[in-house]
Amino acid sequence: MNKFSLTTLSKSNKLKYTILGLLTIAMAYLVWGVIIEPYWIDKEKQIGQIPDLPQKWQGKQVGLISDFQVGLWLDNTRTIRRIVQQLVKERPDLVLITGDFIYEPGKNPEAELDKVAQLVYPLIEANIPTYAVLGNHDYALHSQHHPKNEKLSTQVREALESVGVNVLKNEAVPLATPGNNNPSLDTTQNQ
């Protein structure tokens, strides 16, 4: 071999190894983003400082879950079930669910909505007060410029309410003090 062909071979190997390295990095991101991260439960304890919090709410725990995305191309309902089971086991005084119950509803979202209702029902069955708001996917909003799908959001709200979840829409509601799941009977809210 002459000097010219050795140099060309060396550049060819560099290119091969560069491409191989980039493919390895891309594969690692794909494995993380598709196989590991969607099933990872991120549990983080935070202590909130709330002015004028009623004494009966001092030291109480609130569970927050979000982004069920039922109907996503790689089903994550097992993870949601594990999260709900963990909440039932830990028994927070309140659970808040902050939207995106479904991913892409299609023409008939009933199967996804039934699955959503089944996923949250153990919280209600365990007598844990559960409140929810809808997210952009629950209105089929893909950007700020798309019109809201009010029919879909109504279907999502009704599915949640059918199992006992309190769904809020631009409103504030009184919460029952811990141990009393009926705020209308609660006469000690501000104490």
PDB file of C-alpha atoms in Angstrom:
ATOM      1  CA  MET A   1       0.000   0.000   0.000  1.00  0.00           C
ATOM      2  CA  ASN A   2       1.192   3.480  -0.679  1.00  0.00           C
ATOM      3  CA  LYS A   3       0.949   6.464   1.607  1.00  0.00           C
ATOM      4  CA  PHE A   4      -2.122   7.829  -0.206  1.00  0.00           C
ATOM      5  CA  SER A   5      -4.243   4.723   0.355  1.00  0.00           C
ATOM      6  CA  LEU A   6      -3.294   4.543   4.048  1.00  0.00           C
ATOM      7  CA  THR A   7      -4.478   8.113   4.576  1.00  0.00           C
ATOM      8  CA  THR A   8      -7.731   7.390   2.755  1.00  0.00           C
ATOM      9  CA  LEU A   9      -8.256   4.243   4.798  1.00  0.00           C
ATOM     10  CA  SER A  10      -7.666   6.183   7.991  1.00  0.00           C
ATOM     11  CA  LYS A  11     -10.206   8.860   7.025  1.00  0.00           C
ATOM     12  CA  SER A  12     -12.654   6.127   6.082  1.00  0.00           C
ATOM     13  CA  ASN A  13     -12.257   4.507   9.516  1.00  0.00           C
ATOM     14  CA  LYS A  14     -12.765   7.864  11.241  1.00  0.00           C
ATOM     15  CA  LEU A  15     -15.978   8.355   9.323  1.00  0.00           C
ATOM     16  CA  LYS A  16     -17.178   4.826  10.159  1.00  0.00           C
ATOM     17  CA  TYR A  17     -16.419   5.267  13.861  1.00  0.00           C
ATOM     18  CA  THR A  18     -18.033   8.696  13.915  1.00  0.00           C
ATOM     19  CA  ILE A  19     -21.200   7.322  12.328  1.00  0.00           C
ATOM     20  CA  LEU A  20     -21.123   4.305  14.654  1.00  0.00           C
ATOM     21  CA  GLY A  21     -20.702   6.609  17.671  1.00  0.00           C
ATOM     22  CA  LEU A  22     -23.590   8.829  16.573  1.00  0.00           C
ATOM     23  CA  LEU A  23     -25.810   5.792  15.993  1.00  0.00           C
ATOM     24  CA  THR A  24     -24.911   4.469  19.452  1.00  0.00           C
ATOM     25  CA  ILE A  25     -25.840   7.810  21.058  1.00  0.00           C
ATOM     26  CA  ALA A  26     -29.100   7.921  19.086  1.00  0.00           C
ATOM     27  CA  MET A  27     -29.901   4.350  20.138  1.00  0.00           C
ATOM     28  CA  ALA A  28     -29.193   5.170  23.793  1.00  0.00           C
ATOM     29  CA  TYR A  29     -31.576   8.157  23.615  1.00  0.00           C
ATOM     30  CA  LEU A  30     -34.194   5.994  21.933  1.00  0.00           C
ATOM     31  CA  VAL A  31     -33.908   3.257  24.569  1.00  0.00           C
ATOM     32  CA  TRP A  32     -34.113   5.861  27.347  1.00  0.00           C
ATOM     33  CA  GLY A  33     -37.013   7.778  25.805  1.00  0.00           C
ATOM     34  CA  VAL A  34     -39.094   4.807  24.694  1.00  0.00           C
ATOM     35  CA  ILE A  35     -38.308   1.915  27.013  1.00  0.00           C
ATOM     36  CA  ILE A  36     -37.109   3.375  30.325  1.00  0.00           C
ATOM     37  CA  GLU A  37     -38.288   6.954  30.968  1.00  0.00           C
ATOM     38  CA  PRO A  38     -42.024   6.496  30.184  1.00  0.00           C
ATOM     39  CA  TYR A  39     -42.236   3.807  32.875  1.00  0.00           C
ATOM     40  CA  TRP A  40     -40.143   5.624  35.457  1.00  0.00           C
ATOM     41  CA  ILE A  41     -42.075   6.901  38.484  1.00  0.00           C
ATOM     42  CA  ASP A  42     -40.745  10.282  39.550  1.00  0.00           C
ATOM     43  CA  LYS A  43     -41.606  10.711  43.212  1.00  0.00           C
ATOM     44  CA  GLU A  44     -40.560  13.973  44.759  1.00  0.00           C
ATOM     45  CA  LYS A  45     -41.568  15.291  48.164  1.00  0.00           C
ATOM     46  CA  GLN A  46     -42.096  19.034  48.460  1.00  0.00           C
ATOM     47  CA  ILE A  47     -43.113  21.081  51.479  1.00  0.00           C
ATOM     48  CA  GLY A  48     -45.432  23.956  50.618  1.00  0.00           C
ATOM     49  CA  GLN A  49     -45.690  27.158  52.589  1.00  0.00           C
ATOM     50  CA  ILE A  50     -49.299  28.299  52.312  1.00  0.00           C
ATOM     51  CA  PRO A  51     -50.310  31.477  54.145  1.00  0.00           C
ATOM     52  CA  ASP A  52     -53.460  31.208  56.284  1.00  0.00           C
ATOM     53  CA  LEU A  53     -53.708  27.457  55.783  1.00  0.00           C
ATOM     54  CA  PRO A  54     -56.392  26.138  58.160  1.00  0.00           C
ATOM     55  CA  GLN A  55     -54.917  24.357  61.168  1.00  0.00           C
ATOM     56  CA  LYS A  56     -56.542  21.044  60.214  1.00  0.00           C
ATOM     57  CA  TRP A  57     -54.562  21.073  56.949  1.00  0.00           C
ATOM     58  CA  GLN A  58     -51.206  21.671  58.642  1.00  0.00           C
ATOM     59  CA  GLY A  59     -48.828  18.781  57.952  1.00  0.00           C
ATOM     60  CA  LYS A  60     -51.235  16.998  55.593  1.00  0.00           C
ATOM     61  CA  GLN A  61     -50.127  15.354  52.356  1.00  0.00           C
ATOM     62  CA  VAL A  62     -51.339  16.004  48.824  1.00  0.00           C
ATOM     63  CA  GLY A  63     -50.569  13.634  45.956  1.00  0.00           C
ATOM     64  CA  LEU A  64     -50.122  15.104  42.481  1.00  0.00           C
ATOM     65  CA  ILE A  65     -50.138  13.056  39.301  1.00  0.00           C
ATOM     66  CA  SER A  66     -50.235  14.141  35.696  1.00  0.00           C
ATOM     67  CA  ASP A  67     -49.988  13.151  32.055  1.00  0.00           C
ATOM     68  CA  PHE A  68     -51.619   9.731  31.890  1.00  0.00           C
ATOM     69  CA  GLN A  69     -51.556   9.984  28.070  1.00  0.00           C
ATOM     70  CA  VAL A  70     -53.756   6.889  27.664  1.00  0.00           C
ATOM     71  CA  GLY A  71     -53.645   5.860  24.019  1.00  0.00           C
ATOM     72  CA  LEU A  72     -49.989   6.780  23.538  1.00  0.00           C
ATOM     73  CA  TRP A  73     -48.387   4.442  21.019  1.00  0.00           C
ATOM     74  CA  LEU A  74     -46.444   2.637  23.760  1.00  0.00           C
ATOM     75  CA  ASP A  75     -49.061   1.972  26.407  1.00  0.00           C
ATOM     76  CA  ASN A  76     -48.118   3.278  29.863  1.00  0.00           C
ATOM     77  CA  THR A  77     -51.200   2.197  31.803  1.00  0.00           C
ATOM     78  CA  ARG A  78     -49.119  -0.238  33.873  1.00  0.00           C
ATOM     79  CA  THR A  79     -47.110   2.691  35.171  1.00  0.00           C
ATOM     80  CA  ILE A  80     -50.254   4.670  35.955  1.00  0.00           C
ATOM     81  CA  ARG A  81     -51.685   1.680  37.833  1.00  0.00           C
ATOM     82  CA  ARG A  82     -48.467   1.433  39.858  1.00  0.00           C
ATOM     83  CA  ILE A  83     -48.644   5.141  40.690  1.00  0.00           C
ATOM     84  CA  VAL A  84     -52.294   4.914  41.756  1.00  0.00           C
ATOM     85  CA  GLN A  85     -51.552   1.796  43.839  1.00  0.00           C
ATOM     86  CA  GLN A  86     -48.701   3.636  45.523  1.00  0.00           C
ATOM     87  CA  LEU A  87     -50.984   6.592  46.304  1.00  0.00           C
ATOM     88  CA  VAL A  88     -53.647   4.282  47.739  1.00  0.00           C
ATOM     89  CA  LYS A  89     -50.989   2.632  49.888  1.00  0.00           C
ATOM     90  CA  GLU A  90     -49.585   5.970  51.116  1.00  0.00           C
ATOM     91  CA  ARG A  91     -53.077   7.454  51.669  1.00  0.00           C
ATOM     92  CA  PRO A  92     -52.535  11.177  51.027  1.00  0.00           C
ATOM     93  CA  ASP A  93     -55.280  13.478  52.305  1.00  0.00           C
ATOM     94  CA  LEU A  94     -56.013  14.637  48.765  1.00  0.00           C
ATOM     95  CA  VAL A  95     -55.008  13.739  45.199  1.00  0.00           C
ATOM     96  CA  LEU A  96     -54.773  16.278  42.396  1.00  0.00           C
ATOM     97  CA  ILE A  97     -54.583  15.139  38.765  1.00  0.00           C
ATOM     98  CA  THR A  98     -53.405  17.810  36.370  1.00  0.00           C
ATOM     99  CA  GLY A  99     -54.650  16.718  32.996  1.00  0.00           C
ATOM    100  CA  ASP A 100     -53.680  15.029  29.778  1.00  0.00           C
ATOM    101  CA  PHE A 101     -55.674  11.913  30.559  1.00  0.00           C
ATOM    102  CA  ILE A 102     -55.738  10.816  26.924  1.00  0.00           C
ATOM    103  CA  TYR A 103     -53.170  11.207  24.181  1.00  0.00           C
ATOM    104  CA  GLU A 104     -54.845  11.108  20.784  1.00  0.00           C
ATOM    105  CA  PRO A 105     -58.571  10.363  20.963  1.00  0.00           C
ATOM    106  CA  GLY A 106     -59.313   9.370  17.381  1.00  0.00           C
ATOM    107  CA  LYS A 107     -62.923   9.213  16.234  1.00  0.00           C
ATOM    108  CA  ASN A 108     -64.169   7.122  19.158  1.00  0.00           C
ATOM    109  CA  PRO A 109     -62.317   7.740  22.442  1.00  0.00           C
ATOM    110  CA  GLU A 110     -64.618   5.510  24.539  1.00  0.00           C
ATOM    111  CA  ALA A 111     -62.044   2.747  25.047  1.00  0.00           C
ATOM    112  CA  GLU A 112     -59.431   5.248  26.259  1.00  0.00           C
ATOM    113  CA  LEU A 113     -61.953   6.996  28.503  1.00  0.00           C
ATOM    114  CA  ASP A 114     -63.065   3.694  30.049  1.00  0.00           C
ATOM    115  CA  LYS A 115     -59.417   2.907  30.743  1.00  0.00           C
ATOM    116  CA  VAL A 116     -58.911   6.341  32.358  1.00  0.00           C
ATOM    117  CA  ALA A 117     -61.931   5.795  34.611  1.00  0.00           C
ATOM    118  CA  GLN A 118     -60.646   2.353  35.632  1.00  0.00           C
ATOM    119  CA  LEU A 119     -57.199   3.783  36.380  1.00  0.00           C
ATOM    120  CA  VAL A 120     -58.426   6.488  38.784  1.00  0.00           C
ATOM    121  CA  TYR A 121     -61.203   4.478  40.419  1.00  0.00           C
ATOM    122  CA  PRO A 122     -58.997   2.891  43.130  1.00  0.00           C
ATOM    123  CA  LEU A 123     -58.425   6.391  44.558  1.00  0.00           C
ATOM    124  CA  ILE A 124     -62.172   6.917  44.891  1.00  0.00           C
ATOM    125  CA  GLU A 125     -62.677   3.398  46.208  1.00  0.00           C
ATOM    126  CA  ALA A 126     -60.081   4.161  48.915  1.00  0.00           C
ATOM    127  CA  ASN A 127     -62.043   7.308  49.896  1.00  0.00           C
ATOM    128  CA  ILE A 128     -59.222   9.634  48.884  1.00  0.00           C
ATOM    129  CA  PRO A 129     -60.709  12.960  47.728  1.00  0.00           C
ATOM    130  CA  THR A 130     -59.596  13.328  44.115  1.00  0.00           C
ATOM    131  CA  TYR A 131     -59.722  16.501  42.033  1.00  0.00           C
ATOM    132  CA  ALA A 132     -58.745  16.944  38.406  1.00  0.00           C
ATOM    133  CA  VAL A 133     -58.338  19.550  35.716  1.00  0.00           C
ATOM    134  CA  LEU A 134     -58.151  18.769  32.027  1.00  0.00           C
ATOM    135  CA  GLY A 135     -55.017  19.295  29.941  1.00  0.00           C
ATOM    136  CA  ASN A 136     -54.483  20.320  26.343  1.00  0.00           C
ATOM    137  CA  HIS A 137     -54.677  16.714  25.090  1.00  0.00           C
ATOM    138  CA  ASP A 138     -58.097  16.378  26.732  1.00  0.00           C
ATOM    139  CA  TYR A 139     -59.280  19.182  24.443  1.00  0.00           C
ATOM    140  CA  ALA A 140     -57.347  17.757  21.435  1.00  0.00           C
ATOM    141  CA  LEU A 141     -55.276  20.956  21.375  1.00  0.00           C
ATOM    142  CA  HIS A 142     -52.065  20.467  19.489  1.00  0.00           C
ATOM    143  CA  SER A 143     -51.159  24.155  19.612  1.00  0.00           C
ATOM    144  CA  GLN A 144     -52.597  27.417  20.861  1.00  0.00           C
ATOM    145  CA  HIS A 145     -54.052  28.061  17.410  1.00  0.00           C
ATOM    146  CA  HIS A 146     -56.165  24.902  17.192  1.00  0.00           C
ATOM    147  CA  PRO A 147     -59.796  25.151  18.298  1.00  0.00           C
ATOM    148  CA  LYS A 148     -60.769  23.317  21.498  1.00  0.00           C
ATOM    149  CA  ASN A 149     -62.691  20.095  21.063  1.00  0.00           C
ATOM    150  CA  GLU A 150     -65.417  20.777  23.638  1.00  0.00           C
ATOM    151  CA  LYS A 151     -67.178  17.488  22.864  1.00  0.00           C
ATOM    152  CA  LEU A 152     -64.030  15.551  23.750  1.00  0.00           C
ATOM    153  CA  SER A 153     -63.405  17.558  26.916  1.00  0.00           C
ATOM    154  CA  THR A 154     -66.994  16.921  27.993  1.00  0.00           C
ATOM    155  CA  GLN A 155     -66.519  13.189  27.402  1.00  0.00           C
ATOM    156  CA  VAL A 156     -63.306  13.189  29.473  1.00  0.00           C
ATOM    157  CA  ARG A 157     -64.971  15.160  32.281  1.00  0.00           C
ATOM    158  CA  GLU A 158     -68.019  12.880  32.320  1.00  0.00           C
ATOM    159  CA  ALA A 159     -65.864   9.729  32.378  1.00  0.00           C
ATOM    160  CA  LEU A 160     -63.953  11.049  35.402  1.00  0.00           C
ATOM    161  CA  GLU A 161     -67.054  12.282  37.205  1.00  0.00           C
ATOM    162  CA  SER A 162     -68.807   8.940  36.599  1.00  0.00           C
ATOM    163  CA  VAL A 163     -66.340   7.280  39.001  1.00  0.00           C
ATOM    164  CA  GLY A 164     -66.358  10.124  41.542  1.00  0.00           C
ATOM    165  CA  VAL A 165     -63.500  12.426  40.513  1.00  0.00           C
ATOM    166  CA  ASN A 166     -64.236  16.133  41.069  1.00  0.00           C
ATOM    167  CA  VAL A 167     -63.350  17.842  37.776  1.00  0.00           C
ATOM    168  CA  LEU A 168     -62.702  21.569  37.965  1.00  0.00           C
ATOM    169  CA  LYS A 169     -62.945  24.032  35.092  1.00  0.00           C
ATOM    170  CA  ASN A 170     -61.715  27.540  35.850  1.00  0.00           C
ATOM    171  CA  GLU A 171     -63.061  27.362  39.377  1.00  0.00           C
ATOM    172  CA  ALA A 172     -62.120  27.045  43.019  1.00  0.00           C
ATOM    173  CA  VAL A 173     -64.029  24.775  45.378  1.00  0.00           C
ATOM    174  CA  PRO A 174     -63.982  24.311  49.149  1.00  0.00           C
ATOM    175  CA  LEU A 175     -62.091  21.234  50.277  1.00  0.00           C
ATOM    176  CA  ALA A 176     -63.245  18.993  53.060  1.00  0.00           C
ATOM    177  CA  THR A 177     -60.949  18.889  56.030  1.00  0.00           C
ATOM    178  CA  PRO A 178     -58.965  15.671  56.209  1.00  0.00           C
ATOM    179  CA  GLY A 179     -61.129  12.819  57.456  1.00  0.00           C
ATOM    180  CA  ASN A 180     -64.334  14.449  56.179  1.00  0.00           C
ATOM    181  CA  ASN A 181     -64.838  13.756  52.462  1.00  0.00           C
ATOM    182  CA  ASN A 182     -67.936  15.951  52.146  1.00  0.00           C
ATOM    183  CA  PRO A 183     -67.093  19.684  52.025  1.00  0.00           C
ATOM    184  CA  SER A 184     -70.786  20.662  52.207  1.00  0.00           C
ATOM    185  CA  LEU A 185     -70.992  19.101  55.689  1.00  0.00           C
ATOM    186  CA  ASP A 186     -67.709  20.628  56.802  1.00  0.00           C
ATOM    187  CA  THR A 187     -68.318  23.464  59.257  1.00  0.00           C
ATOM    188  CA  THR A 188     -64.688  23.675  60.405  1.00  0.00           C
ATOM    189  CA  GLN A 189     -62.994  24.593  57.135  1.00  0.00           C
ATOM    190  CA  ASN A 190     -61.584  27.906  58.293  1.00  0.00           C
ATOM    191  CA  GLN A 191     -60.429  26.697  61.682  1.00  0.00           C
TER     192      GLN A 191
END
